[in-house]
CSV table of C-alpha atoms and ligand atoms in Angstrom, one decimal:
chain,number,residue,atom,x,y,z
N,563,MET,CA,0.0,0.0,0.1
N,564,PHE,CA,2.7,2.6,0.9
N,565,ALA,CA,5.5,1.9,-2.0
N,566,LYS,CA,9.0,2.4,-0.9
N,567,PRO,CA,10.6,5.3,-2.9
N,568,THR,CA,13.3,4.5,-5.6
N,569,SER,CA,16.8,4.3,-4.0
N,570,THR,CA,19.6,6.8,-5.4
N,571,ALA,CA,23.1,6.8,-4.1
N,572,GLU,CA,22.7,10.0,-2.5
N,573,ARG,CA,19.6,8.7,-0.3
N,574,ALA,CA,21.8,5.4,0.1
N,575,ALA,CA,24.7,7.0,1.3
N,576,PHE,CA,22.7,9.4,3.6
N,577,TYR,CA,20.8,6.4,5.3
N,578,GLN,CA,24.4,4.9,5.9
N,579,ARG,CA,25.2,8.3,7.6
N,580,ILE,CA,22.6,8.3,9.8
N,581,ASP,CA,22.5,4.6,10.7
N,582,LYS,CA,25.6,5.3,13.0
N,583,GLU,CA,23.2,7.6,15.1
N,584,SER,CA,20.5,4.8,15.5
N,585,LEU,CA,18.3,6.8,12.9
N,586,THR,CA,16.7,5.1,10.1
N,587,PRO,CA,14.0,6.8,7.2
N,588,LEU,CA,10.5,5.8,7.9
N,589,TRP,CA,9.8,5.7,4.0
N,590,GLU,CA,12.2,2.8,3.8
N,591,VAL,CA,9.9,0.7,6.1
N,592,LEU,CA,6.4,2.2,6.2
N,593,GLY,CA,5.1,-0.4,3.9
N,594,ALA,CA,6.1,-3.3,6.1
N,595,LEU,CA,5.2,-1.6,9.3
N,596,VAL,CA,1.4,-0.1,8.5
N,597,ILE,CA,-0.3,-2.7,6.6
N,598,PRO,CA,-3.6,-2.9,5.1
N,599,GLU,CA,-4.6,-6.0,6.8
N,600,PRO,CA,-3.1,-8.6,9.3
N,601,LYS,CA,-0.3,-11.0,7.7
N,602,SER,CA,1.0,-13.0,10.5
N,603,GLU,CA,4.6,-14.3,10.6
N,604,CYS,CA,2.9,-17.0,12.5
N,605,VAL,CA,2.1,-20.1,10.5
N,606,PRO,CA,-0.8,-22.8,10.8
N,607,ALA,CA,0.6,-25.6,12.6
N,608,HIS,CA,-0.7,-28.9,14.0
N,609,TRP,CA,0.8,-31.4,16.6
N,610,ARG,CA,-0.4,-34.9,17.1
N,611,TYR,CA,-0.9,-36.0,20.5
N,612,ALA,CA,0.8,-39.4,20.1
N,613,THR,CA,4.1,-37.6,18.6
N,614,VAL,CA,4.4,-35.0,21.6
N,615,ARG,CA,3.5,-37.5,23.9
N,616,GLU,CA,6.2,-39.8,23.1
N,617,HIS,CA,9.0,-37.0,23.6
N,618,LEU,CA,7.4,-35.5,26.6
N,619,MET,CA,7.7,-39.4,28.4
N,620,GLU,CA,11.1,-39.4,27.1
N,621,ALA,CA,11.8,-35.9,28.9
N,622,GLY,CA,10.2,-37.7,32.0
N,623,ARG,CA,13.1,-40.3,31.8
N,624,LEU,CA,15.5,-37.4,31.5
N,625,ILE,CA,14.8,-35.0,34.0
N,626,SER,CA,12.5,-34.7,37.0
N,627,ALA,CA,9.9,-32.3,37.5
N,628,GLU,CA,11.5,-30.5,40.4
N,629,GLU,CA,14.9,-30.1,38.8
N,630,ALA,CA,13.3,-28.6,35.7
N,631,GLU,CA,10.9,-26.5,37.9
N,632,ARG,CA,8.3,-27.2,35.2
N,633,ARG,CA,8.9,-30.5,32.8
N,634,VAL,CA,7.3,-28.9,29.7
N,635,LEU,CA,7.8,-29.2,25.9
N,636,VAL,CA,6.9,-25.8,24.3
N,637,LEU,CA,4.9,-25.8,21.2
N,638,GLU,CA,6.6,-23.3,19.1
N,639,ASN,CA,4.9,-21.7,16.1
N,640,PRO,CA,7.2,-22.7,13.3
N,641,GLY,CA,7.0,-19.4,11.5
N,642,ILE,CA,8.7,-17.9,14.6
N,643,ARG,CA,11.2,-20.4,16.2
N,644,GLY,CA,13.3,-19.6,19.4
N,645,ARG,CA,10.6,-17.3,20.8
N,646,SER,CA,8.8,-19.8,23.1
N,647,SER,CA,5.8,-18.3,21.4
N,648,ILE,CA,2.7,-20.2,19.4
N,649,THR,CA,1.4,-16.8,18.3
N,650,HIS,CA,3.1,-13.5,18.9
N,651,THR,CA,1.3,-12.9,22.3
N,652,LEU,CA,0.7,-16.4,24.0
N,653,TYR,CA,2.7,-19.3,24.8
N,654,CYS,CA,1.3,-23.1,24.6
N,655,GLY,CA,3.1,-26.0,26.4
N,656,LEU,CA,2.6,-29.6,27.3
N,657,GLN,CA,3.6,-30.4,30.9
N,658,LEU,CA,4.1,-33.8,32.3
N,659,ILE,CA,4.0,-34.6,35.9
N,660,LEU,CA,4.7,-38.2,37.3
N,661,PRO,CA,3.5,-39.9,40.1
N,662,GLY,CA,5.0,-38.7,43.2
N,663,GLU,CA,6.4,-35.6,41.9
N,664,VAL,CA,6.3,-32.0,42.9
N,665,ALA,CA,6.5,-29.0,40.6
N,666,PRO,CA,7.8,-26.5,43.3
N,667,SER,CA,5.7,-23.4,44.3
N,668,HIS,CA,6.5,-20.1,42.4
N,669,ARG,CA,4.5,-17.1,40.9
N,670,HIS,CA,4.9,-14.6,38.4
N,671,THR,CA,3.0,-11.9,36.6
N,672,GLN,CA,2.5,-14.3,33.7
N,673,SER,CA,-1.2,-15.8,33.9
N,674,ALA,CA,-1.4,-19.5,33.0
N,675,LEU,CA,-4.3,-21.6,32.2
N,676,ARG,CA,-4.1,-25.3,32.4
N,677,PHE,CA,-6.4,-27.6,30.3
N,678,VAL,CA,-6.0,-31.1,31.7
N,679,VAL,CA,-5.6,-33.6,28.8
N,680,GLU,CA,-4.5,-36.9,30.2
N,681,GLY,CA,-4.5,-38.9,33.4
N,682,GLU,CA,-6.0,-38.5,37.0
N,683,GLY,CA,-4.9,-38.1,40.4
N,684,ALA,CA,-2.5,-34.7,39.9
N,685,PHE,CA,-3.5,-31.6,41.7
N,686,THR,CA,-2.5,-27.9,41.2
N,687,ALA,CA,-2.5,-25.6,43.9
N,688,VAL,CA,-3.7,-22.0,43.4
N,689,ASP,CA,-3.3,-19.7,46.6
N,690,GLY,CA,-3.8,-22.2,49.3
N,691,GLU,CA,-6.6,-24.3,47.5
N,692,ARG,CA,-5.6,-27.5,45.6
N,693,ALA,CA,-7.6,-28.9,42.7
N,694,THR,CA,-7.6,-32.2,41.4
N,695,MET,CA,-7.3,-32.3,37.6
N,696,HIS,CA,-9.3,-34.4,35.5
N,697,PRO,CA,-9.4,-34.5,31.7
N,698,GLY,CA,-11.3,-31.6,30.1
N,699,ASP,CA,-11.0,-29.3,33.2
N,700,PHE,CA,-10.0,-25.7,32.7
N,701,ILE,CA,-8.0,-24.5,35.4
N,702,ILE,CA,-6.6,-20.6,36.0
N,703,THR,CA,-3.3,-19.5,38.0
N,704,PRO,CA,-3.9,-16.0,38.0
N,705,SER,CA,-1.2,-13.5,38.0
N,706,GLY,CA,0.5,-12.9,40.9
N,707,ALA,CA,-0.6,-16.3,42.7
N,708,TRP,CA,1.3,-18.7,44.2
N,709,HIS,CA,1.3,-22.0,42.6
N,710,ASP,CA,2.6,-25.5,42.9
N,711,HIS,CA,1.5,-28.8,41.1
N,712,GLY,CA,1.7,-32.4,42.6
N,713,ASN,CA,1.0,-36.0,41.6
N,714,PRO,CA,0.2,-38.5,44.4
N,715,GLY,CA,-1.7,-40.9,42.3
N,716,GLY,CA,-0.3,-43.6,40.2
N,717,GLU,CA,-0.2,-42.3,36.7
N,718,PRO,CA,1.6,-39.8,34.5
N,719,VAL,CA,-0.9,-36.4,34.3
N,720,ILE,CA,-0.5,-34.1,31.2
N,721,TRP,CA,-1.7,-30.8,30.5
N,722,MET,CA,-1.5,-28.0,28.1
N,723,ASP,CA,-0.5,-24.7,29.6
N,724,GLY,CA,-1.6,-21.5,28.1
N,725,LEU,CA,0.6,-18.4,29.3
N,726,ASP,CA,0.8,-14.9,28.2
N,727,ILE,CA,4.7,-15.0,28.3
N,728,PRO,CA,5.3,-13.5,25.1
N,729,LEU,CA,3.0,-10.6,25.8
N,730,VAL,CA,4.5,-9.9,29.2
N,731,ARG,CA,7.9,-10.0,27.6
N,732,MET,CA,6.8,-7.3,25.0
N,733,LEU,CA,5.8,-5.2,27.7
N,734,ASP,CA,9.2,-6.0,29.9
N,735,ALA,CA,6.9,-6.9,32.7
N,736,SER,CA,7.8,-9.8,34.3
N,737,PHE,CA,8.5,-10.6,38.0
N,738,ALA,CA,8.7,-13.7,39.7
N,739,GLU,CA,9.6,-15.5,42.7
N,740,ARG,CA,10.2,-18.8,44.2
N,741,TYR,CA,8.1,-19.8,47.6
N,742,PRO,CA,10.3,-20.6,50.4
N,743,GLU,CA,9.0,-24.1,50.6
N,744,LYS,CA,8.5,-26.9,48.3
N,745,THR,CA,4.7,-26.6,48.2
N,746,GLN,CA,2.6,-23.9,49.7
N,747,PRO,CA,0.5,-24.8,52.8
N,748,VAL,CA,-3.0,-25.7,52.2
N,749,SER,CA,-5.4,-23.0,53.4
N,750,ARG,CA,-9.0,-23.8,52.2
N,751,PRO,CA,-10.6,-27.3,51.4
N,752,GLU,CA,-10.9,-28.3,48.0
N,753,GLY,CA,-14.1,-27.2,46.0
N,754,ASP,CA,-14.2,-23.8,48.1
N,755,ALA,CA,-14.2,-21.5,45.0
N,756,LEU,CA,-16.4,-23.7,43.4
N,757,ALA,CA,-19.3,-23.4,46.1
N,758,ARG,CA,-18.2,-19.8,46.7
N,759,TYR,CA,-18.3,-18.5,43.0
N,760,GLY,CA,-19.3,-21.2,40.6
N,761,MET,CA,-23.2,-21.7,41.6
N,762,SER,CA,-24.7,-18.2,40.1
N,763,LEU,CA,-23.8,-16.7,43.4
N,764,LEU,CA,-21.5,-14.6,45.0
N,765,PRO,CA,-20.7,-13.8,48.6
N,766,VAL,CA,-22.7,-10.7,49.6
N,767,ASN,CA,-20.6,-7.4,49.2
N,768,TYR,CA,-17.7,-9.5,47.1
N,769,GLU,CA,-15.3,-7.2,46.1
N,770,ALA,CA,-13.0,-8.4,43.3
N,771,HIS,CA,-9.3,-7.9,44.6
N,772,SER,CA,-7.8,-9.1,41.3
N,773,ARG,CA,-8.7,-9.0,37.1
N,774,THR,CA,-8.9,-12.7,37.2
N,775,SER,CA,-11.9,-15.0,37.7
N,776,PRO,CA,-12.3,-15.8,41.5
N,777,LEU,CA,-13.3,-19.3,40.0
N,778,PHE,CA,-10.2,-21.2,39.5
N,779,VAL,CA,-11.7,-24.5,38.3
N,780,TYR,CA,-14.0,-24.8,35.6
N,781,PRO,CA,-14.9,-28.9,36.0
N,782,TYR,CA,-15.4,-30.5,32.4
N,783,GLY,CA,-18.6,-32.4,33.5
N,784,ARG,CA,-20.5,-29.1,33.8
N,785,THR,CA,-19.2,-27.8,30.7
N,786,ARG,CA,-20.1,-30.5,28.8
N,787,GLU,CA,-23.5,-30.8,29.9
N,788,ALA,CA,-23.8,-26.9,28.9
N,789,LEU,CA,-22.5,-27.8,25.4
N,790,ASP,CA,-25.0,-30.6,25.1
N,791,THR,CA,-28.0,-28.7,26.0
N,792,LEU,CA,-26.7,-25.9,24.2
N,793,PHE,CA,-26.3,-28.1,20.9
N,794,ARG,CA,-29.7,-29.8,21.2
N,795,HIS,CA,-31.9,-26.7,21.8
N,796,GLY,CA,-30.0,-24.7,18.8
N,797,PRO,CA,-29.4,-22.6,16.9
N,798,VAL,CA,-25.8,-23.6,16.2
N,799,HIS,CA,-23.6,-20.8,14.8
N,800,ALA,CA,-22.8,-21.6,11.3
N,801,ALA,CA,-18.9,-21.2,11.6
N,802,HIS,CA,-18.5,-21.9,15.3
N,803,GLY,CA,-20.9,-24.7,16.3
N,804,ALA,CA,-22.1,-24.2,19.9
N,805,ARG,CA,-19.3,-22.2,21.0
N,806,VAL,CA,-19.2,-20.5,24.2
N,807,GLN,CA,-16.6,-18.4,26.6
N,808,TYR,CA,-15.6,-19.0,30.0
N,809,VAL,CA,-16.6,-16.1,32.4
N,810,ASN,CA,-15.6,-14.6,35.3
N,811,PRO,CA,-18.9,-14.9,37.3
N,812,ALA,CA,-18.1,-11.5,39.3
N,813,THR,CA,-18.0,-9.6,35.9
N,814,GLY,CA,-19.5,-11.5,32.9
N,815,GLY,CA,-16.3,-10.7,31.2
N,816,PHE,CA,-13.7,-13.2,30.0
N,817,ALA,CA,-12.1,-15.4,33.0
N,818,MET,CA,-8.6,-14.0,32.6
N,819,PRO,CA,-7.7,-10.5,31.9
N,820,THR,CA,-4.9,-11.2,29.0
N,821,ILE,CA,-6.4,-14.5,27.6
N,822,ALA,CA,-9.8,-15.8,26.3
N,823,THR,CA,-10.9,-19.1,26.7
N,824,PHE,CA,-13.7,-20.6,24.8
N,825,ILE,CA,-15.1,-24.2,24.3
N,826,GLN,CA,-17.2,-25.6,21.1
N,827,PHE,CA,-19.5,-28.8,20.6
N,828,LEU,CA,-19.4,-29.7,16.8
N,829,PRO,CA,-22.0,-32.1,15.7
N,830,LYS,CA,-21.0,-35.1,13.7
N,831,GLY,CA,-21.4,-34.1,10.0
N,832,PHE,CA,-20.9,-30.4,10.5
N,833,ARG,CA,-19.2,-28.4,8.1
N,834,GLY,CA,-18.5,-24.9,9.5
N,835,ASP,CA,-18.5,-21.8,7.2
N,836,ALA,CA,-15.2,-20.1,7.1
N,837,SER,CA,-14.9,-17.0,9.9
N,838,ARG,CA,-11.7,-15.2,10.7
N,839,ALA,CA,-10.5,-13.1,13.4
N,840,THR,CA,-7.5,-10.8,14.4
N,841,ASP,CA,-6.9,-12.8,17.6
N,842,GLY,CA,-5.0,-15.9,16.6
N,843,THR,CA,-6.3,-18.8,18.6
N,844,ILE,CA,-5.0,-22.2,19.6
N,845,TYR,CA,-7.3,-25.4,19.7
N,846,CYS,CA,-7.0,-28.3,21.9
N,847,VAL,CA,-9.3,-31.2,20.8
N,848,VAL,CA,-11.1,-32.8,23.4
N,849,GLU,CA,-13.4,-35.2,21.7
N,850,GLY,CA,-14.0,-36.6,18.6
N,851,SER,CA,-12.4,-36.2,15.3
N,852,GLY,CA,-12.7,-33.9,12.4
N,853,ARG,CA,-10.7,-31.6,10.1
N,854,THR,CA,-10.0,-27.9,10.2
N,855,LYS,CA,-8.7,-25.8,7.5
N,856,VAL,CA,-6.8,-22.7,8.3
N,857,GLY,CA,-5.8,-20.5,5.2
N,858,ASP,CA,-4.3,-23.1,2.8
N,859,ALA,CA,-3.5,-25.8,5.4
N,860,VAL,CA,-5.6,-29.0,6.2
N,861,PHE,CA,-5.3,-30.3,9.8
N,862,ASP,CA,-7.0,-33.7,10.6
N,863,TRP,CA,-7.5,-33.9,14.1
N,864,THR,CA,-8.2,-36.6,16.9
N,865,PRO,CA,-8.3,-35.8,20.7
N,866,ARG,CA,-5.8,-34.1,22.5
N,867,ASP,CA,-3.9,-32.6,19.1
N,868,ILE,CA,-3.3,-29.1,19.4
N,869,PHE,CA,-3.3,-26.6,16.4
N,870,VAL,CA,-2.9,-22.9,15.9
N,871,ALA,CA,-4.8,-20.6,13.5
N,872,PRO,CA,-3.0,-17.1,13.4
N,873,SER,CA,-4.5,-13.9,13.1
N,874,TRP,CA,-7.0,-13.4,10.1
N,875,LEU,CA,-6.5,-16.5,8.1
N,876,PRO,CA,-10.0,-17.9,7.4
N,877,VAL,CA,-10.5,-21.2,9.6
N,878,ARG,CA,-13.4,-23.7,8.5
N,879,HIS,CA,-14.1,-26.6,10.9
N,880,GLU,CA,-15.5,-30.0,9.9
N,881,ALA,CA,-16.9,-32.8,12.2
N,882,ALA,CA,-16.2,-36.2,11.6
N,883,SER,CA,-17.9,-37.6,14.7
N,884,ASP,CA,-19.5,-35.5,17.5
N,885,ALA,CA,-16.5,-33.2,18.7
N,886,VAL,CA,-15.2,-30.7,21.4
N,887,LEU,CA,-12.6,-28.0,20.8
N,888,PHE,CA,-11.4,-26.0,23.4
N,889,SER,CA,-9.5,-22.9,22.7
N,890,TYR,CA,-7.6,-19.6,23.6
N,891,SER,CA,-6.6,-16.5,22.3
N,892,ASP,CA,-5.6,-12.6,23.2
N,893,ARG,CA,-9.1,-11.5,22.6
N,894,PRO,CA,-9.6,-9.6,25.9
N,895,VAL,CA,-6.1,-7.6,25.2
N,896,GLN,CA,-7.4,-6.9,21.8
N,897,GLN,CA,-10.8,-5.6,22.8
N,898,ALA,CA,-9.7,-3.8,25.7
N,899,LEU,CA,-7.7,-1.8,23.0
N,900,GLY,CA,-10.5,-1.4,20.3
N,901,LEU,CA,-8.4,-3.6,17.9
N,902,TRP,CA,-10.4,-6.9,17.8
N,903,ARG,CA,-12.0,-7.6,14.4
N,904,GLU,CA,-14.1,-10.6,13.3
N,905,GLU,CA,-15.5,-11.4,9.8
N,906,THR,CA,-17.8,-14.8,10.0
N,907,GLY,CA,-20.4,-15.7,7.1
N,908,SER,CA,-24.4,-16.3,7.9
N,909,GLY,CA,-24.0,-16.4,11.8
N,910,PHE,CA,-26.4,-18.8,13.5
N,911,ARG,CA,-29.1,-21.2,12.0
N,912,PRO,CA,-30.4,-24.3,12.9
N,913,PHE,CA,-28.0,-27.5,12.4
N,914,THR,CA,-29.5,-29.9,10.0
I,1007,LIG,O1,3.4,-24.3,35.6
I,1007,LIG,O2,4.0,-22.5,36.8
I,1007,LIG,O3,4.5,-23.9,30.8
I,1007,LIG,O4,5.6,-21.0,35.5
I,1007,LIG,C1,5.6,-22.1,31.9
I,1007,LIG,C2,5.7,-21.6,32.9
I,1007,LIG,C3,4.3,-23.6,33.3
I,1007,LIG,C4,3.8,-23.3,35.7
I,1007,LIG,C5,4.7,-23.2,31.8
I,1007,LIG,C6,5.4,-21.9,34.2
I,1007,LIG,C7,4.4,-22.9,34.5
C-alpha cells in the first residue's frame, strides 16, 4: 500500500550516515509497518498428541519435574522459532508430572491456564486451594498467585499450559519469585472456590481484588452438559458450532484479563462456514475427530491434538464425529484496546 521510494546513491549514503546515530528513514519501512490487513509471521501448525506425548515421556526419563521446575515441552510456532511462542502474544506447552512428583511453588506476573489432557490423580494448588485435575478441566493460575503442582496418584498426568509469556515479555513486565518451601500450605478445602463463586451466587458485598476470575476451576462435567444442552436446543453458529466463552462470574467478562478461553461442540457431519478474527487462536481437541482448514493448511485432528490458527487466516471446521474443541486467544487484550475484528459468514442457523 505504501510503496518504497526509489533508491539513489545520495539517499543510500545518507541512510548509512544516519544509521550510525541509530536513525532510520521511515519511508523505507513504512510499507512493512503499516499494512492494510494482518499478515502474521506465525503459520498454521498442528501437533499430533501421540508424537508429542512420546517426546514428553522421554523428557520424563531425562529430568525430574523438580529439577526442571516445570517439565514442559513448548509448542513453538514454526514461523517464529526460538521465541517460545505459539502466536506473537501467547505461549503453549504440554506439561508432564509423574506419580510422586512435585513441581515446586512459585509465582509470576504471567497468567496461566491449564487444560487437562491425560491422566487422573494430580493436583494444582492456587493460593492455598488445591484442585484435583481431570481431563477436560480448565484451571486458572492468576497473575501473582502462588502455585505448585503435585501427583500423589499412580499415573502420569499431562496438561496443556497456555500463558501470556510473550505478551508480558513485550511489555517488559515480568516479575517472578520462588516460594520458600516446595509446596505452599493448604488454607482452604478443595471445592471452596467452586461453591463460593461457581454456583451463580456470590458472597454478599463481594469485592474483586484481582482482574482474574475468583473461580479458578471449571470442571469439564458441567461444561460438557451445558454444551450438550446448547446444541440440542440450538441454533448453532454456522462457523463456530455451539461455542461458549468461559467467564469470570463476578464480572461476566473473560475469565482471565489477557487470555480468552472458549469451548465448542461440533456435531457429527458439521461443515462450518469460514470465519476469521484478529486474535490468533490455539485449539486443543477434547473429543471426537474432524478436519480444520486454516488458510491453505488442512489439519485432520483427533483427541488431545493441538493446532494453531494465526490472526486473520480463514478457519473452517468440519466434524467427522461429535467433537469438542477447547481454544484460547488474546481477545481480551485486543478488545480492551479497540483492535479486535472478526468476519464470519451467515451467523446462527439450525443445524440440519
Ligand atoms: O506451571 O507454573 O508451561 O511457570 C511455563 C511457565 C508452566 C507453571 C509453563 C510456568 C508454568
